């Protein structure tokens, strides 16, 4: 049996390639190269024949790159292999070529985030194994009844490519799936897992409420957020005891008091299905966690191409290198604390809070952008394949870029949301109070829409509440503003197209009709702070500036800084948007 390959997390073991008799390999190579090569697909068939003939001793990685005697063939293929074999001793060593690694590993190495010596191998294997775990859920079928959810796990079997995968199998070609290089467990076993009702990876953030805690959760499969019930600190320790009874190795996961430590514990438990060896109790442990975090009894299905992209990206973010990267950023951000905020509010030091909100918000946005760019550079090829398999059309680049940013934002902003909200809300508290008073003023009671747009706008009002006020993520709120504009266009009952100038009074009308308790000024500032630079000159920037103008009108203030409209592209984009047909 081949030696165990390097450990998935530490790379501590040393891989020893298998040995194969020269006669056996020469026979396979000769029979392959002597086949009819007149067919246009002869190269592919030759490689497939070689792979099948070698069986467990296969040396194929991807399509044509492999190595013999530790010599990388650099894509030379079968002819180069014959030359090496002809000059080799009676017994030769075959090893997987170190030439081919997942592109993400090269990006991580370029920026010094992993060691070049073994990090390339480790990252490639992690991507492969996480994808293999995900494929377990693709193999089940609801049509098969209860038995359709049973999956046979052989911990000693090589990891298999799934050509029908709608999630991802593209990264498989960067990793040899033969038994000589498969990830093995020390004590192989075969068992069955019933994955019915299982959500393999849920993002969690622990928030404190006085002496108790609430867990904010997100399920990438359904794209749904929710909060758990209120949990006492002792309940977290109780959860660990229950998990240890199911699987003894869970006792190695530390759990301490306090929001930060409890958050680390829950996140570790929530990722066990991917980050630990599979075990007969793996599903039971996950179901126990799902009960603890109050998983909704019914979650919608989301089978879109973008959902598949999101699932893949969250697996990437699950890798230790990204967990450490995000964790280090969160620990070093130094958001102003609640006590300091109270002191600043009492001293009427709103300007300090505003500057802190802009500064820290800018750091968060900048960090998310950098991580997004890193993942996009390393995984764009994977994402393109996933997008096309999921039925996505053209223009995949922008949709993928936005989804990667969203996934990173969830991972980063989720743990900072309460702190950021406190700073923003208290920084613009005076403006929100002023805004609420203005909503009740006699002057605004007489506000009327221009005659040609005088109608009810119930759908647009509901869209504003559900797509702008309600969402958790700033990027989702910003997209929601664009959706409101599109809903206005659909709801308009007039015979003529809406002009660019028609939207401002309609947004004013929507704000006047919305809840008078809404912190609209804080909301607009949050949108401006987290509006990505590349979006400022697009429709997102245009409509955010329109909402801001509506707020300023209600507050009864003339816009004094002309450069704000220029910054968000209002003047520059009117012609562009009108030309595209978006404004009619």
XYZ file of C-alpha atoms in Angstrom:
584
model
C 0.000 0.000 0.000
C 1.343 3.489 -0.842
C 2.409 5.724 1.985
C -0.063 8.197 3.426
C 0.104 11.545 1.604
C 0.801 14.805 3.478
C -1.762 15.675 6.128
C -4.487 17.982 4.807
C -3.757 20.710 7.351
C -0.120 20.392 8.358
C 1.639 18.746 5.429
C 3.707 16.905 8.034
C 3.915 13.480 6.366
C 6.286 12.842 3.463
C 4.777 11.301 0.367
C 6.587 8.226 -1.017
C 5.667 7.327 -4.621
C 4.725 3.737 -5.492
C 6.999 1.436 -7.502
C 5.884 -0.401 -10.633
C 7.793 -3.102 -12.569
C 9.241 -1.736 -15.807
C 7.817 -4.605 -17.890
C 4.270 -3.883 -16.741
C 4.460 -0.202 -17.554
C 6.301 -0.692 -20.874
C 3.581 -3.094 -22.011
C 0.881 -0.557 -21.247
C 2.706 2.330 -22.939
C 3.511 0.276 -26.059
C -0.051 -0.985 -26.422
C -1.282 2.566 -26.083
C 1.086 4.193 -28.552
C 0.548 1.441 -31.167
C -3.167 2.128 -31.383
C -4.718 3.743 -34.445
C -3.968 7.472 -34.270
C -5.957 8.514 -37.328
C -8.929 9.571 -35.231
C -9.114 13.235 -34.282
C -9.665 12.268 -30.686
C -6.867 9.700 -30.576
C -4.902 11.638 -27.947
C -7.834 11.668 -25.559
C -8.579 7.982 -26.151
C -4.905 7.052 -25.712
C -4.777 8.806 -22.376
C -8.026 7.211 -21.282
C -6.699 3.773 -22.291
C -3.484 4.417 -20.353
C -5.426 5.494 -17.289
C -7.652 2.415 -17.403
C -4.751 0.041 -18.039
C -2.645 1.359 -15.183
C -5.587 1.159 -12.772
C -4.482 1.900 -9.225
C -0.952 2.636 -10.451
C -2.168 5.464 -12.677
C -0.010 8.508 -13.102
C -2.372 10.764 -15.066
C -3.058 14.242 -13.694
C -5.535 16.326 -15.624
C -5.141 15.584 -19.324
C -1.514 15.080 -20.324
C 0.808 16.308 -17.576
C 2.391 13.548 -15.484
C 5.862 12.422 -14.445
C 7.968 9.276 -14.515
C 10.954 8.553 -12.280
C 10.350 11.887 -10.611
C 10.931 13.646 -13.961
C 8.209 16.142 -14.853
C 7.122 15.635 -18.458
C 5.803 19.178 -18.744
C 2.882 18.099 -20.903
C 5.023 16.018 -23.257
C 2.543 13.168 -23.037
C 2.993 9.556 -24.131
C 5.990 9.940 -26.439
C 8.025 11.610 -23.701
C 6.953 8.878 -21.274
C 8.285 6.177 -23.629
C 11.653 7.952 -23.881
C 11.981 8.122 -20.086
C 10.956 4.481 -19.668
C 13.458 3.319 -22.303
C 16.349 4.854 -20.383
C 15.181 3.729 -16.926
C 16.334 0.839 -14.724
C 14.309 -2.344 -14.358
C 12.230 -0.931 -11.510
C 11.093 2.667 -11.896
C 9.287 5.064 -9.607
C 6.187 6.923 -10.661
C 5.150 10.096 -8.860
C 2.461 12.669 -9.392
C 3.905 15.680 -11.145
C 4.434 18.727 -8.929
C 3.940 20.923 -11.989
C 0.165 21.105 -11.804
C -1.462 22.847 -8.843
C -4.741 24.649 -8.482
C -4.308 28.268 -9.664
C -5.490 29.559 -6.293
C -2.463 27.996 -4.621
C -0.165 30.017 -6.894
C -2.040 33.229 -6.034
C -1.758 32.518 -2.306
C 1.942 31.776 -2.704
C 2.492 34.953 -4.728
C 1.189 37.086 -1.860
C 3.125 35.126 0.752
C 0.049 33.601 2.380
C 1.320 30.013 2.101
C 4.745 28.365 2.012
C 5.820 27.566 -1.520
C 7.544 24.369 -0.352
C 4.415 22.475 0.674
C 1.601 25.044 0.603
C 0.822 24.494 -3.085
C 0.136 20.809 -2.466
C -1.844 21.414 0.706
C -4.162 24.036 -0.822
C -4.801 21.894 -3.911
C -5.691 18.899 -1.732
C -7.967 20.954 0.495
C -9.968 22.196 -2.477
C -10.213 18.641 -3.777
C -11.365 17.139 -0.491
C -13.909 19.884 0.209
C -15.368 19.343 -3.258
C -15.500 15.595 -2.632
C -17.449 16.199 0.584
C -19.864 18.438 -1.282
C -20.417 15.729 -3.909
C -21.911 13.517 -1.180
C -25.005 15.709 -1.200
C -25.252 15.557 -4.981
C -25.494 11.779 -4.897
C -28.732 11.668 -2.882
C -32.206 11.693 -4.366
C -35.487 12.708 -2.789
C -37.270 10.430 -5.257
C -35.713 7.386 -3.602
C -37.582 7.909 -0.345
C -35.756 7.430 2.937
C -33.224 5.104 1.313
C -32.407 7.761 -1.273
C -30.629 9.781 1.393
C -28.251 6.982 2.373
C -24.660 7.408 1.222
C -22.037 4.672 1.506
C -18.734 6.091 2.727
C -15.505 4.171 2.175
C -12.748 6.078 3.938
C -10.062 4.027 2.183
C -11.407 4.486 -1.341
C -9.877 6.994 -3.771
C -11.785 10.239 -4.184
C -13.848 10.107 -7.347
C -14.612 12.768 -9.901
C -18.319 13.445 -10.441
C -18.834 14.425 -14.093
C -22.508 15.322 -13.476
C -21.772 17.747 -10.664
C -23.715 20.987 -10.686
C -21.665 22.353 -7.802
C -18.102 21.808 -8.927
C -15.758 19.096 -10.038
C -13.495 21.247 -12.190
C -10.832 21.472 -9.493
C -10.602 17.672 -9.523
C -8.272 17.822 -12.530
C -5.643 19.512 -10.411
C -5.333 16.487 -8.164
C -4.579 12.839 -8.913
C -7.609 10.761 -7.909
C -5.818 7.430 -8.097
C -5.387 5.376 -4.946
C -1.674 6.164 -4.864
C -2.397 9.775 -3.987
C -5.831 9.742 -2.394
C -6.491 11.179 1.043
C -6.681 8.189 3.390
C -7.601 7.730 7.013
C -5.331 5.781 9.401
C -8.026 3.170 10.087
C -10.122 2.721 6.938
C -13.739 1.674 7.309
C -16.993 1.575 5.375
C -20.251 2.901 6.769
C -23.509 4.516 5.699
C -24.590 8.094 6.332
C -28.171 9.326 6.057
C -27.920 12.958 5.030
C -31.641 13.746 5.035
C -32.240 17.209 6.466
C -28.528 17.888 6.745
C -27.080 21.323 6.057
C -23.352 20.578 5.764
C -22.040 24.106 6.267
C -23.764 26.952 8.109
C -22.048 30.268 8.770
C -22.492 31.410 12.368
C -21.811 34.519 14.423
C -22.404 34.691 18.180
C -23.846 37.985 19.452
C -24.287 38.921 23.105
C -27.571 40.157 24.573
C -26.925 41.245 28.136
C -25.820 38.026 29.841
C -27.089 35.708 27.107
C -26.301 35.035 23.455
C -28.013 34.800 20.078
C -26.424 33.045 17.092
C -26.834 34.741 13.705
C -26.802 32.087 10.963
C -26.628 31.865 7.187
C -27.258 28.817 5.015
C -25.521 29.101 1.595
C -27.710 26.363 0.088
C -30.925 28.360 0.537
C -29.324 31.828 0.877
C -31.368 32.411 4.044
C -30.369 34.305 7.217
C -31.926 33.659 10.628
C -31.254 34.018 14.356
C -31.228 31.245 16.911
C -33.175 31.353 20.122
C -31.559 32.991 23.139
C -28.837 30.722 24.554
C -27.152 30.851 27.926
C -23.423 30.277 28.226
C -23.995 26.978 30.016
C -25.939 25.678 27.009
C -22.836 25.934 24.812
C -20.922 23.747 27.269
C -23.904 21.375 27.306
C -23.798 21.149 23.512
C -20.165 20.104 23.618
C -20.933 17.346 26.134
C -23.689 15.999 23.889
C -21.397 16.053 20.865
C -18.615 14.256 22.758
C -21.075 11.470 23.564
C -21.674 11.073 19.833
C -18.065 11.495 18.768
C -15.291 11.413 21.329
C -12.798 13.446 19.293
C -14.988 16.561 19.706
C -13.502 16.920 23.197
C -10.393 18.306 21.477
C -12.382 21.390 20.438
C -11.963 23.991 23.148
C -14.877 26.019 24.488
C -14.549 29.014 26.802
C -16.872 31.695 28.034
C -17.444 34.993 26.269
C -18.800 35.973 22.872
C -15.527 35.602 20.976
C -14.590 32.157 22.329
C -18.119 30.783 22.043
C -18.196 32.034 18.461
C -14.998 30.143 17.653
C -16.443 26.972 19.176
C -19.687 27.126 17.188
C -17.872 27.903 13.929
C -15.569 24.940 14.450
C -18.466 22.584 15.130
C -20.423 23.953 12.147
C -17.599 23.009 9.757
C -16.754 19.514 11.038
C -18.387 17.817 8.060
C -15.723 19.351 5.818
C -12.720 19.817 8.072
C -12.625 16.457 9.885
C -12.604 12.839 8.728
C -16.064 11.456 8.111
C -17.410 9.326 10.934
C -20.565 7.224 11.429
C -21.795 9.969 13.789
C -20.970 12.894 11.459
C -24.614 13.440 10.512
C -25.868 13.077 14.092
C -23.397 15.734 15.242
C -24.494 18.123 12.495
C -28.185 17.587 13.263
C -27.488 18.287 16.944
C -25.876 21.591 15.965
C -28.777 22.467 13.659
C -31.199 22.027 16.539
C -29.043 24.209 18.788
C -28.983 27.092 16.284
C -32.749 26.824 15.605
C -32.485 25.801 11.950
C -35.834 26.636 10.298
C -37.949 23.560 9.653
C -38.424 24.496 6.017
C -35.828 26.256 3.898
C -36.387 27.098 0.231
C -34.355 25.477 -2.501
C -32.043 27.639 -4.565
C -30.680 25.789 -7.574
C -29.405 28.773 -9.539
C -25.950 29.048 -11.043
C -25.113 31.865 -8.621
C -26.081 29.707 -5.628
C -23.705 27.027 -6.913
C -20.971 29.651 -7.220
C -21.663 30.721 -3.649
C -21.406 27.164 -2.334
C -18.037 26.746 -4.025
C -16.713 30.084 -2.722
C -17.781 29.332 0.835
C -15.828 26.079 0.632
C -12.807 28.113 -0.459
C -13.303 30.496 2.464
C -13.480 27.482 4.766
C -9.820 26.684 4.073
C -7.497 27.372 7.031
C -5.505 30.007 5.142
C -8.652 32.114 4.623
C -9.970 31.426 8.121
C -6.699 32.764 9.517
C -6.682 35.703 7.122
C -10.217 36.794 8.032
C -9.669 36.090 11.728
C -6.540 38.246 11.837
C -8.372 41.128 10.164
C -11.319 40.955 12.563
C -9.036 40.888 15.593
C -6.975 43.832 14.342
C -9.804 46.131 13.224
C -10.324 47.690 16.701
C -13.875 48.954 16.319
C -14.826 51.509 18.926
C -16.591 49.836 21.872
C -20.063 50.446 23.277
C -18.817 52.330 26.358
C -16.730 54.698 24.258
C -19.705 55.312 21.964
C -21.882 56.222 24.947
C -19.232 58.649 26.194
C -18.920 60.300 22.780
C -22.717 60.622 22.468
C -22.964 62.264 25.907
C -20.223 64.703 24.889
C -22.056 65.408 21.627
C -18.991 64.254 19.689
C -20.865 63.045 16.626
C -18.103 64.019 14.204
C -15.701 61.555 15.810
C -18.239 58.749 15.465
C -18.872 59.698 11.835
C -15.158 59.670 11.036
C -14.793 56.300 12.768
C -17.691 54.863 10.763
C -16.177 56.043 7.473
C -12.646 54.966 8.375
C -13.496 51.492 9.682
C -16.136 50.947 7.017
C -13.554 51.793 4.394
C -11.127 49.287 5.907
C -13.777 46.551 5.896
C -14.751 47.293 2.308
C -11.123 47.409 1.213
C -10.299 44.100 2.885
C -13.336 42.395 1.311
C -12.284 43.748 -2.078
C -8.744 42.388 -1.710
C -9.920 38.918 -0.687
C -12.471 38.939 -3.499
C -9.791 39.818 -6.016
C -7.520 37.063 -4.723
C -10.219 34.405 -4.986
C -11.362 35.631 -8.394
C -7.827 35.436 -9.763
C -7.364 31.884 -8.476
C -10.841 30.454 -9.063
C -12.304 32.243 -12.104
C -11.896 29.146 -14.274
C -13.749 26.998 -11.739
C -16.485 29.605 -11.395
C -16.975 29.833 -15.150
C -17.509 26.066 -15.398
C -19.927 26.069 -12.443
C -21.833 29.033 -13.881
C -22.246 27.417 -17.291
C -23.285 24.064 -15.807
C -25.877 25.843 -13.707
C -27.507 27.315 -16.795
C -26.001 30.781 -16.545
C -25.862 32.825 -19.728
C -23.327 35.300 -20.970
C -21.629 37.965 -18.893
C -20.611 35.547 -16.166
C -17.626 37.650 -15.072
C -19.613 40.427 -13.375
C -22.092 38.092 -11.726
C -19.296 35.900 -10.411
C -17.346 38.947 -9.209
C -20.396 40.221 -7.310
C -21.129 36.819 -5.769
C -17.552 36.322 -4.580
C -17.636 39.762 -2.953
C -20.961 38.922 -1.323
C -19.593 35.671 0.116
C -16.532 37.455 1.492
C -18.720 40.224 2.907
C -20.889 37.667 4.723
C -17.795 36.063 6.244
C -16.301 39.403 7.327
C -19.209 41.783 7.978
C -21.279 39.147 9.787
C -18.995 39.306 12.800
C -18.824 43.120 12.720
C -22.418 44.022 11.945
C -23.520 44.975 15.461
C -20.382 47.056 16.093
C -20.584 48.874 12.761
C -24.308 49.546 13.208
C -23.748 51.081 16.653
C -21.160 53.509 15.294
C -23.214 54.511 12.240
C -26.530 54.860 14.069
C -25.036 56.958 16.864
C -22.938 59.011 14.466
C -26.014 60.091 12.512
C -28.471 59.992 15.408
C -29.176 63.729 15.255
C -29.918 63.577 11.517
C -32.304 60.652 12.007
C -34.202 62.490 14.755
C -34.384 65.578 12.573
C -35.619 63.474 9.656
C -38.394 61.876 11.748
C -39.593 65.302 12.866
C -39.643 66.544 9.276
C -41.823 63.613 8.243
C -44.525 64.935 10.555
C -44.228 68.556 9.455
C -47.132 70.443 7.901
C -44.943 71.397 4.953
C -44.421 67.810 3.876
C -48.060 66.830 4.422
C -48.840 68.908 1.327
C -46.203 67.195 -0.797
C -47.686 65.967 -4.051
C -46.188 63.982 -6.863
C -46.027 65.576 -10.310
C -49.311 65.054 -12.119
C -48.028 62.464 -14.620
C -46.752 60.169 -11.847
C -49.617 60.650 -9.408
C -50.635 57.102 -8.578
C -50.290 54.566 -5.788
C -46.900 52.851 -5.498
C -47.551 49.887 -3.136
C -45.175 47.468 -4.844
C -42.322 49.977 -4.885
C -42.916 50.831 -1.233
C -42.849 47.161 -0.277
C -39.710 46.657 -2.347
C -37.998 49.461 -0.458
C -38.868 47.916 2.894
C -37.905 44.347 2.009
C -34.903 45.002 -0.252
C -33.329 48.085 1.347
C -34.394 48.400 4.981
C -34.522 44.704 5.924
C -31.374 43.006 4.477
C -28.301 42.495 6.640
C -25.498 43.043 4.132
C -24.670 46.550 2.855
C -24.105 45.189 -0.666
C -27.562 43.590 -0.634
C -29.127 46.866 0.490
C -27.360 48.677 -2.346
C -28.615 46.178 -4.914
C -32.030 46.583 -3.282
C -32.038 50.294 -4.148
C -31.539 49.340 -7.793
C -34.396 46.851 -7.496
C -36.672 49.599 -6.152
C -35.927 51.700 -9.242
C -36.761 48.741 -11.487
C -39.978 48.098 -9.553
C -40.967 51.753 -9.995
C -40.489 51.371 -13.740
C -42.660 48.231 -13.806
C -45.372 49.746 -11.585
C -45.676 52.975 -13.554
C -49.086 53.158 -15.217
C -48.454 56.066 -17.553
C -48.252 55.771 -21.302
C -44.893 57.515 -21.628
C -41.594 56.242 -20.319
C -40.383 57.629 -17.019
C -37.692 60.268 -17.435
C -34.643 60.475 -15.191
C -36.096 63.463 -13.319
C -39.288 61.570 -12.503
C -37.600 59.139 -10.130
C -36.550 61.664 -7.461
C -40.093 62.757 -6.483
C -41.199 59.116 -6.453
C -38.371 58.201 -4.076
C -39.360 61.184 -1.912
C -42.924 59.856 -1.881
C -41.715 56.373 -0.860
C -39.647 57.777 2.015
C -42.602 59.834 3.227
C -44.790 56.714 3.193
C -42.262 54.444 4.915
C -42.066 53.874 8.660
C -41.451 57.069 10.574
C -39.215 55.158 12.944
C -36.770 54.220 10.164
C -33.212 55.473 10.577
C -33.079 56.599 6.977
C -30.137 59.006 7.326
C -28.011 56.287 8.960
C -29.118 53.886 6.244
C -28.021 56.205 3.444
C -24.642 56.793 5.086
C -24.159 53.041 5.434
C -24.875 52.633 1.718
C -22.374 55.372 0.831
C -19.671 53.966 3.110
C -19.913 50.428 1.731
C -20.557 51.295 -1.915
C -17.702 49.628 -3.766
C -15.491 52.001 -5.758
C -16.146 50.161 -9.006
C -19.898 50.594 -8.451
C -19.865 54.351 -7.890
C -19.950 55.084 -11.612
C -22.611 52.460 -12.311
C -26.323 52.158 -11.664
C -25.724 51.327 -7.993
C -23.985 54.657 -7.438
C -26.632 56.495 -9.449
C -29.563 55.197 -7.408
C -27.820 55.556 -4.052
C -27.259 59.226 -4.888
C -30.940 59.519 -5.850
C -32.052 58.175 -2.462
C -29.604 60.545 -0.768
C -31.072 63.480 -2.705
C -34.575 62.425 -1.617
C -33.465 62.377 2.031
C -31.882 65.821 1.732
C -35.077 67.206 0.178
C -37.160 65.923 3.077
C -34.700 67.385 5.569
C -35.198 70.705 3.792
C -31.563 71.195 2.877
C -30.084 72.290 -0.421
C -27.185 70.150 -1.598
C -24.078 72.237 -0.948
C -21.335 69.962 -2.220
C -21.616 69.603 -5.972
C -18.854 67.032 -6.044
C -21.097 64.429 -4.345
C -23.199 64.039 -7.469
C -20.040 63.811 -9.525
C -18.590 61.199 -7.147
C -21.603 58.946 -7.457
C -21.949 59.573 -11.175
C -25.441 61.041 -11.336
C -24.771 63.610 -14.062
C -22.389 61.368 -15.978
C -24.734 58.386 -15.992
C -28.066 59.869 -17.002
C -27.205 59.627 -20.681
C -25.694 56.169 -20.314
C -28.655 54.727 -18.417
C -31.165 56.351 -20.740
C -29.286 54.974 -23.723
C -29.347 51.476 -22.229
C -33.113 51.656 -21.908
C -33.100 51.391 -18.122
C -34.656 54.834 -17.674
C -36.963 54.465 -20.630
